[in-house]
Coordinates of C-alpha atoms and ligand atoms in Angstrom, one line a residue:
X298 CA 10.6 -62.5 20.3
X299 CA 7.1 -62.7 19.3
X300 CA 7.5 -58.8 17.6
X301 CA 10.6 -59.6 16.0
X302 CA 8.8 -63.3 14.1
X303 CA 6.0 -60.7 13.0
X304 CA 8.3 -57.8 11.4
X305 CA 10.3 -60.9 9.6
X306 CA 6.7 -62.1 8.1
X307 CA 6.6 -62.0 4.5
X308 CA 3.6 -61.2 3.0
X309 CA 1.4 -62.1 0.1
X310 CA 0.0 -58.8 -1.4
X311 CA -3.7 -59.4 -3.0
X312 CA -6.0 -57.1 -4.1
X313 CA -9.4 -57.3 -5.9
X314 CA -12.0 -54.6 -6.4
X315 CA -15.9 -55.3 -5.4
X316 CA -18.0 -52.7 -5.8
X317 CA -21.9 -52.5 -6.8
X318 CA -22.6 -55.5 -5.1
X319 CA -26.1 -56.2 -3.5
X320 CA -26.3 -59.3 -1.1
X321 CA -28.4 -61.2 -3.0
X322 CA -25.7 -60.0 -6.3
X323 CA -24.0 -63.1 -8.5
X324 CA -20.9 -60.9 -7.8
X325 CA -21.3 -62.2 -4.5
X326 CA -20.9 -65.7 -4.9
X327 CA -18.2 -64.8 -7.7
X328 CA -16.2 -63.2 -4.9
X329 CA -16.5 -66.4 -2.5
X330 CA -15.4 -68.8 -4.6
X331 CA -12.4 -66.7 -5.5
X332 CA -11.7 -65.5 -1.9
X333 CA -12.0 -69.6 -1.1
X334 CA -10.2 -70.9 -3.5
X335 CA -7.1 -68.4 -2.9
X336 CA -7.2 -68.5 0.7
X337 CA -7.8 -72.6 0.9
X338 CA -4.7 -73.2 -1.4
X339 CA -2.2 -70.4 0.1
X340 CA 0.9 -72.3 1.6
X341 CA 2.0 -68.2 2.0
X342 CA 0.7 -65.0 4.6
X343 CA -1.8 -63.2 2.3
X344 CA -3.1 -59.5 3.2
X345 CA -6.2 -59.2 1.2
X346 CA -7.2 -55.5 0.2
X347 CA -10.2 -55.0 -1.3
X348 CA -11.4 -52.1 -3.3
X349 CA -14.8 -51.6 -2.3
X350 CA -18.0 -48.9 -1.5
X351 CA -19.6 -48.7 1.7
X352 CA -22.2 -51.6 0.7
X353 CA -20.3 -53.9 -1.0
X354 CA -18.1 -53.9 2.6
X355 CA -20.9 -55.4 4.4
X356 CA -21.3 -57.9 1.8
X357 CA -17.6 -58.7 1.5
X358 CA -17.0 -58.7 5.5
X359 CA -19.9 -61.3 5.8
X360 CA -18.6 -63.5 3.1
X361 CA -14.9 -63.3 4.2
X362 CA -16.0 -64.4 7.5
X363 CA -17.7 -67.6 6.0
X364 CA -14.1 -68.4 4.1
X365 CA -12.2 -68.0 7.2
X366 CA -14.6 -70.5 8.9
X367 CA -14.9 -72.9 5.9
X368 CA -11.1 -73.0 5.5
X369 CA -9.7 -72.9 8.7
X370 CA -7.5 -70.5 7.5
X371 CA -6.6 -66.9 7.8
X372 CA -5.5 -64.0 6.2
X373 CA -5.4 -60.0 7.0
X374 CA -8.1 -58.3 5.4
X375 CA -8.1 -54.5 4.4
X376 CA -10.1 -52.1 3.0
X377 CA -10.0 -49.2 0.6
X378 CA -12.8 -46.9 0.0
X379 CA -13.2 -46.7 -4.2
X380 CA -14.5 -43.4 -4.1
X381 CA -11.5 -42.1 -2.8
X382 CA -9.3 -43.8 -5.0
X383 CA -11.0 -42.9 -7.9
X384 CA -10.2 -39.1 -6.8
X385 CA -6.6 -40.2 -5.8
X386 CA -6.5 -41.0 -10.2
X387 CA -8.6 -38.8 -11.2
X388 CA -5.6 -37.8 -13.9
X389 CA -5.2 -41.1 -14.9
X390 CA -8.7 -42.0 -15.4
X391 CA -9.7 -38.8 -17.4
X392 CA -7.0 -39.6 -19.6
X393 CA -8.4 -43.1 -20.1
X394 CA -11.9 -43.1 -20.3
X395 CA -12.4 -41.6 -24.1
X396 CA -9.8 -44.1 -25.5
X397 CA -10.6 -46.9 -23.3
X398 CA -14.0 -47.2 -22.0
X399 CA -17.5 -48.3 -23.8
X400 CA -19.5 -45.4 -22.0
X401 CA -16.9 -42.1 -21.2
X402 CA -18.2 -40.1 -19.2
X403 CA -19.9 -42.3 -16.6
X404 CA -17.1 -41.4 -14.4
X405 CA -17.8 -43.3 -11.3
X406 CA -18.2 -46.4 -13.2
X407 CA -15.5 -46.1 -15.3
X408 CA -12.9 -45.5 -12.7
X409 CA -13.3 -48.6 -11.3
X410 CA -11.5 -50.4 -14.5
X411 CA -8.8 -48.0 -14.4
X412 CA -7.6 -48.4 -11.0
X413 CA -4.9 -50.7 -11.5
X414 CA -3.1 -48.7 -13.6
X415 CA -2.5 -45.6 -10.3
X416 CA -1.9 -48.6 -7.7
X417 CA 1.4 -47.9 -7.2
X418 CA 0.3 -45.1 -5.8
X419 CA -2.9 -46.1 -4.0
X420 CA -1.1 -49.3 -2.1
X421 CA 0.7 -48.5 1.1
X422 CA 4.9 -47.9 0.4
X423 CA 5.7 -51.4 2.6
X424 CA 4.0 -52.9 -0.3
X425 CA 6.9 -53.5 -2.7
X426 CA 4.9 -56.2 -5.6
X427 CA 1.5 -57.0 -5.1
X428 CA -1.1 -59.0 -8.0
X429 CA -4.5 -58.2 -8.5
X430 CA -7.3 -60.4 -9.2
X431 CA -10.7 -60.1 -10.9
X432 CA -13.7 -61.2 -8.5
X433 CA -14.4 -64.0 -11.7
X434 CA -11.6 -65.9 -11.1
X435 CA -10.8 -69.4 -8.9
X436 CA -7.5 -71.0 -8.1
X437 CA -6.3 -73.9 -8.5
X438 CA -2.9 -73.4 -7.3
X439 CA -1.2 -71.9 -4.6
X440 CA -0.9 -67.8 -5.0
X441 CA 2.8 -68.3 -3.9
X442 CA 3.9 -70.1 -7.1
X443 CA 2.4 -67.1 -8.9
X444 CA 4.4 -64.7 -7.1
X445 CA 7.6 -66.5 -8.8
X446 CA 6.9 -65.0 -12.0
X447 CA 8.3 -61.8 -10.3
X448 CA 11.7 -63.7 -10.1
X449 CA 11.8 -64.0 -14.0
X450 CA 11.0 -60.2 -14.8
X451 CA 12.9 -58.4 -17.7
X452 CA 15.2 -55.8 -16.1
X453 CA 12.4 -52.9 -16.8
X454 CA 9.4 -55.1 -16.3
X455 CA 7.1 -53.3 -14.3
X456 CA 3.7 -55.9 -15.0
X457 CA 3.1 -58.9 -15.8
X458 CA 0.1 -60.1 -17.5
X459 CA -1.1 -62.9 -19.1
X460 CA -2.3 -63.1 -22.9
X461 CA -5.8 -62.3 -24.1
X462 CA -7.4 -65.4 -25.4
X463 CA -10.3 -64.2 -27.5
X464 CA -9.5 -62.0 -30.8
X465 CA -10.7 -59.2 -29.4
X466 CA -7.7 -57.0 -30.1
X467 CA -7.8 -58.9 -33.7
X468 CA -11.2 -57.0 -33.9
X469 CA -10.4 -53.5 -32.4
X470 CA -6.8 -53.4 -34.4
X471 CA -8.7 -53.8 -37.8
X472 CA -7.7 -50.6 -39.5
X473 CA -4.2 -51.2 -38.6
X474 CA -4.0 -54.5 -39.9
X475 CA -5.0 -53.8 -42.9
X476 CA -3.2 -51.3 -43.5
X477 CA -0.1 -53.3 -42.3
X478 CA -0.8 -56.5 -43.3
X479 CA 2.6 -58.2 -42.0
X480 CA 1.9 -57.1 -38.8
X481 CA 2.2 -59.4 -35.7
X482 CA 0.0 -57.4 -33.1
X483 CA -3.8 -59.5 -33.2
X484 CA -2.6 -62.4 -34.2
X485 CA -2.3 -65.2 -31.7
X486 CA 0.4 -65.9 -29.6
X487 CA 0.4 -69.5 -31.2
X488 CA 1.6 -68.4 -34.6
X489 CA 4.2 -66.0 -32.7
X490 CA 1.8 -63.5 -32.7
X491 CA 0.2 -60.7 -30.0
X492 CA -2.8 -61.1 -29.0
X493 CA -3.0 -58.2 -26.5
X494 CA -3.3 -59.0 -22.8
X495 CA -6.1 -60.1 -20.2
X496 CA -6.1 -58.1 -16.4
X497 CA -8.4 -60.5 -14.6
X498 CA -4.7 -61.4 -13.6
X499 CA -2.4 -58.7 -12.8
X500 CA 1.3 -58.6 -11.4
X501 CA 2.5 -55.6 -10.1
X502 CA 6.4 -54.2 -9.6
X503 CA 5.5 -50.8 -7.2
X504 CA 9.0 -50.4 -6.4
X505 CA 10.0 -49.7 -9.9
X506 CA 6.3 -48.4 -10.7
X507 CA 6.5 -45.7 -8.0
X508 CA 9.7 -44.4 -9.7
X509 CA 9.5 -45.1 -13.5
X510 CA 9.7 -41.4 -15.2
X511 CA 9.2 -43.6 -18.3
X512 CA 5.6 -44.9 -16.8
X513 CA 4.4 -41.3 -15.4
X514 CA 4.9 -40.1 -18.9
X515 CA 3.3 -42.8 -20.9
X516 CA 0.2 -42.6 -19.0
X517 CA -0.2 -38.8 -19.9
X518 CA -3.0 -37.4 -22.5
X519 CA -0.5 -36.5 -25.3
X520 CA 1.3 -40.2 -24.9
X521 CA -2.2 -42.0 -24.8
X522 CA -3.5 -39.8 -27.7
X523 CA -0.4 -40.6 -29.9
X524 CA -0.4 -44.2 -29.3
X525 CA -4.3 -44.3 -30.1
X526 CA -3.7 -42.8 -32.9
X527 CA -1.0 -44.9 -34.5
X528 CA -2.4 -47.8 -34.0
X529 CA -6.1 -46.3 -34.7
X530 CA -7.5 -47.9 -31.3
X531 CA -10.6 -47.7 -29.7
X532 CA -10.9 -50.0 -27.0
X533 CA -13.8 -50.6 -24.4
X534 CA -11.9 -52.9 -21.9
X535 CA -10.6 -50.1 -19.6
X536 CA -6.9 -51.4 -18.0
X537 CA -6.4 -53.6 -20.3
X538 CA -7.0 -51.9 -23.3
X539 CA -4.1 -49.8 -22.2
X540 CA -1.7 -52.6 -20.7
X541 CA -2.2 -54.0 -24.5
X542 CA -1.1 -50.5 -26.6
X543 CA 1.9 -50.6 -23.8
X544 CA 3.0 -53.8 -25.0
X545 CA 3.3 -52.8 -28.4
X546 CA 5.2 -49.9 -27.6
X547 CA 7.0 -50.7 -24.5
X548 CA 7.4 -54.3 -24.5
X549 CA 9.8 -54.7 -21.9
X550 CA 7.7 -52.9 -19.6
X551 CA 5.7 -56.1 -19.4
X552 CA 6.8 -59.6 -18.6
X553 CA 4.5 -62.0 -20.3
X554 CA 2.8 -64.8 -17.9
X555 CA 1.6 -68.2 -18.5
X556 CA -1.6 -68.6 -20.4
X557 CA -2.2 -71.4 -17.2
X558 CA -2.5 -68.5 -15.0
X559 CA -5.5 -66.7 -16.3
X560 CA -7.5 -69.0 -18.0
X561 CA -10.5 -67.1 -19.5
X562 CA -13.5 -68.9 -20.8
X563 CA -15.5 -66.2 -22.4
X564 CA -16.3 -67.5 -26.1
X565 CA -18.6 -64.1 -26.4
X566 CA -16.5 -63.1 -29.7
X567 CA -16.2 -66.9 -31.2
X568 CA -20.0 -66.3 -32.8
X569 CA -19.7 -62.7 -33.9
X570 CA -17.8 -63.5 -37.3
X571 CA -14.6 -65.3 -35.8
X572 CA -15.4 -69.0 -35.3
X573 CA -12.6 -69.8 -37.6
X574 CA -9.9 -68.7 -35.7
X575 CA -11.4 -68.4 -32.2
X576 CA -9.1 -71.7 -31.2
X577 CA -6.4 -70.3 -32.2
X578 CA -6.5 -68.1 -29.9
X579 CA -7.9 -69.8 -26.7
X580 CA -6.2 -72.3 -27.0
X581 CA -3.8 -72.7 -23.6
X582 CA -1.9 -76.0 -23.5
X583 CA -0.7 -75.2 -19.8
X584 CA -2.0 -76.3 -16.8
X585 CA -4.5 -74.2 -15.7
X586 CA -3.9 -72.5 -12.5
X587 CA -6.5 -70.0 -12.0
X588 CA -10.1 -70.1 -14.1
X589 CA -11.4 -66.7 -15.1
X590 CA -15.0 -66.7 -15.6
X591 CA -14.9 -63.6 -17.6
X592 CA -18.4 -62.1 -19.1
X593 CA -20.6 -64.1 -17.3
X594 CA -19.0 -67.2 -18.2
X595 CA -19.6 -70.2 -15.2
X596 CA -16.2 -71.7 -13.9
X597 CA -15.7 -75.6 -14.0
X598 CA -16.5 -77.1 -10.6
X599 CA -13.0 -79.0 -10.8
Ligands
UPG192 N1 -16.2 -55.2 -10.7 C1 -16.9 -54.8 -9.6 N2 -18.2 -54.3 -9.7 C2 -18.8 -54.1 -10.9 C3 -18.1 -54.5 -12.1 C4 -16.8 -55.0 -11.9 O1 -16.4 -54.9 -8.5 O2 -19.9 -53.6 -11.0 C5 -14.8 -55.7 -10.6 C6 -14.8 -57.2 -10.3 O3 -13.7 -57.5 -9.6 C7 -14.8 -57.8 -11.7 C8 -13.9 -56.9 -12.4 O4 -14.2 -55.6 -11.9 O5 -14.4 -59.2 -11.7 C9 -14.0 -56.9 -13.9 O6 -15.4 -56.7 -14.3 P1 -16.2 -57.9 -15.0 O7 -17.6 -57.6 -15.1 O8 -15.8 -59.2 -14.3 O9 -15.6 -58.0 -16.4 P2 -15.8 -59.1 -17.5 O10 -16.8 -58.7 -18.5 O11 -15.9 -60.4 -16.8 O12 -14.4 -59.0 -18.1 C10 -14.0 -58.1 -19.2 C11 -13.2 -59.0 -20.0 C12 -12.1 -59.5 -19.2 C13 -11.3 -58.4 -18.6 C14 -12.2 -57.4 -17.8 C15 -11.3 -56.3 -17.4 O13 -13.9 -60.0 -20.6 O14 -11.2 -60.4 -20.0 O15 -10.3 -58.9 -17.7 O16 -13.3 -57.1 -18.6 O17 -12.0 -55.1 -17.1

């Protein structure tokens, strides 16, 4: 029967937060090429949740509309109320903000970047995996091949992120390195090194998430303080600043994706003092399945 077809569905979990946005916003036309470009190259049932604030909806409603038209396509579309959210973590993001954040304190705007790291318990329990997007990204290749990478998780893995391809953890890891100069964490990936990792891209085990004891302990203040201390770390790129500490710690809490997959273009640090090595670490040799347009950057048409 018609019921039964529907329970069997399998579906694509996506989320993205947009917030802040006015209709007239860049953010807006940010969001349509991504919402296009994912929905337009799906071969898979996609429910798309977005984190958003009572203005942004009306934006986001209106432009979802447009992609359902433009790509004869559809996909479920639900929302989620980021003020309520941001209350749901409140714990998470207090313990955060002073480590990871370039203004603590503006709470509201900080939550937002910290999200990602409660969603297992934000996302309704059907939800088993689920990936998360930044609204500055575009695909070029069907989400369902990126939902594969869940089939080669380590045995713990509870993300899976793609490298950061600017030395930006190079920069913040300064003290460390040079007091440890054989260390591997900020170099590039290209000379077996770790660069850190990007969340514009963001693959998400909840089962295991929603009952690691490991995970609700690591994200508490004393955990967060030590590992900011070791490594003398003071980050301003909220999630990720923390997904990158965990994968010096934790390693095999994070299964490492393709570069291909979360392509970032910004080349913001490459003129403040790094041109040197700045290829060596955006340099991707992959196929590039997904641009990400990160700090303002404009995505190639193709
Ligand atoms: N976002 C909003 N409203 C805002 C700001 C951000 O909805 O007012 C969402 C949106 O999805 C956006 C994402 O948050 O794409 C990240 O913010 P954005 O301004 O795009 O950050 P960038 O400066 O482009 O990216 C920096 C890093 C990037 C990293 C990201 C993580 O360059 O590599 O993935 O921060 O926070």
């Amino acid at each position: 029967s018609k019921a039964l077809l529907e329970a069997e569905k399998v579906y694509y979990n996506v989320w993205c937060i947009f917030t802040k946005v006015a209709s007239n916003s860049p953010m807006r036309k940010k969001f349509a090429i991504f919402a296009e470009s994912l929905l337009r190259l799906s071969s898979v049932d996609i429910v798309f949740h977005v984190i958003t604030d009572e203005d942004s909806k009306d934006v986001a409603e209106k432009v979802l509309e447009g992609v359902l038209l433009s790509t004869g396509k559809f996909m479920k579309v639900q929302y989620y109320d980021v003020h309520k959210l941001a209350s749901q973590l409140e714990d998470i993001v207090s313990v955060m903000s002073p480590h990871f954040s370039s203004k603590p304190g503006t709470y509201y705007s900080d939550a937002l970047f910290f999200l990602s790291l409660g969603l297992h318990r934000i996302a309704p329990i059907e939800q088993s995996v689920a990936a998360m997007f930044d609204a500055d990204t575009k695909f070029r290749k069907d989400v369902k091949e990126l939902f594969e990478e869940f089939n080669s998780f380590g045995g713990q893995a509870l993300f899976g992120l793609a490298p950061e391809l600017t030395p930006v953890y190079r920069h913040v890891l300064y003290l460390y390195r040079n007091k440890h100069p054989n260390t591997s964490f900020g170099e590039p990936s290209k000379s077996n090194g770790y660069p850190g990792y990007n969340s514009g891209v963001v693959l998400f085990n909840l089962d295991r998430l929603r009952n690691s004891s490991i995970y609700d302990r690591i994200v508490k203040k004393e955990s967060v303080q030590a590992m900011t201390e070791k490594y003398h770390f003071k980050g301003h790129l909220g999630d990720q600043d923390f997904y990158t500490l965990l994968g010096m710690e934790r390693p095999e809490l994070i299964h490492t994706i393709d570069c291909g997959w979360n392509r970032q273009l910004c080349i913001w640090w490459r003129d403040r003092g790094y041109a040197d090595v700045f290829g060596n670490y955006s340099r991707c040799d992959s196929e590039t399945k997904l641009w990400h347009g990160n700090c303002n950057t404009p995505i190639p048409d193709d």
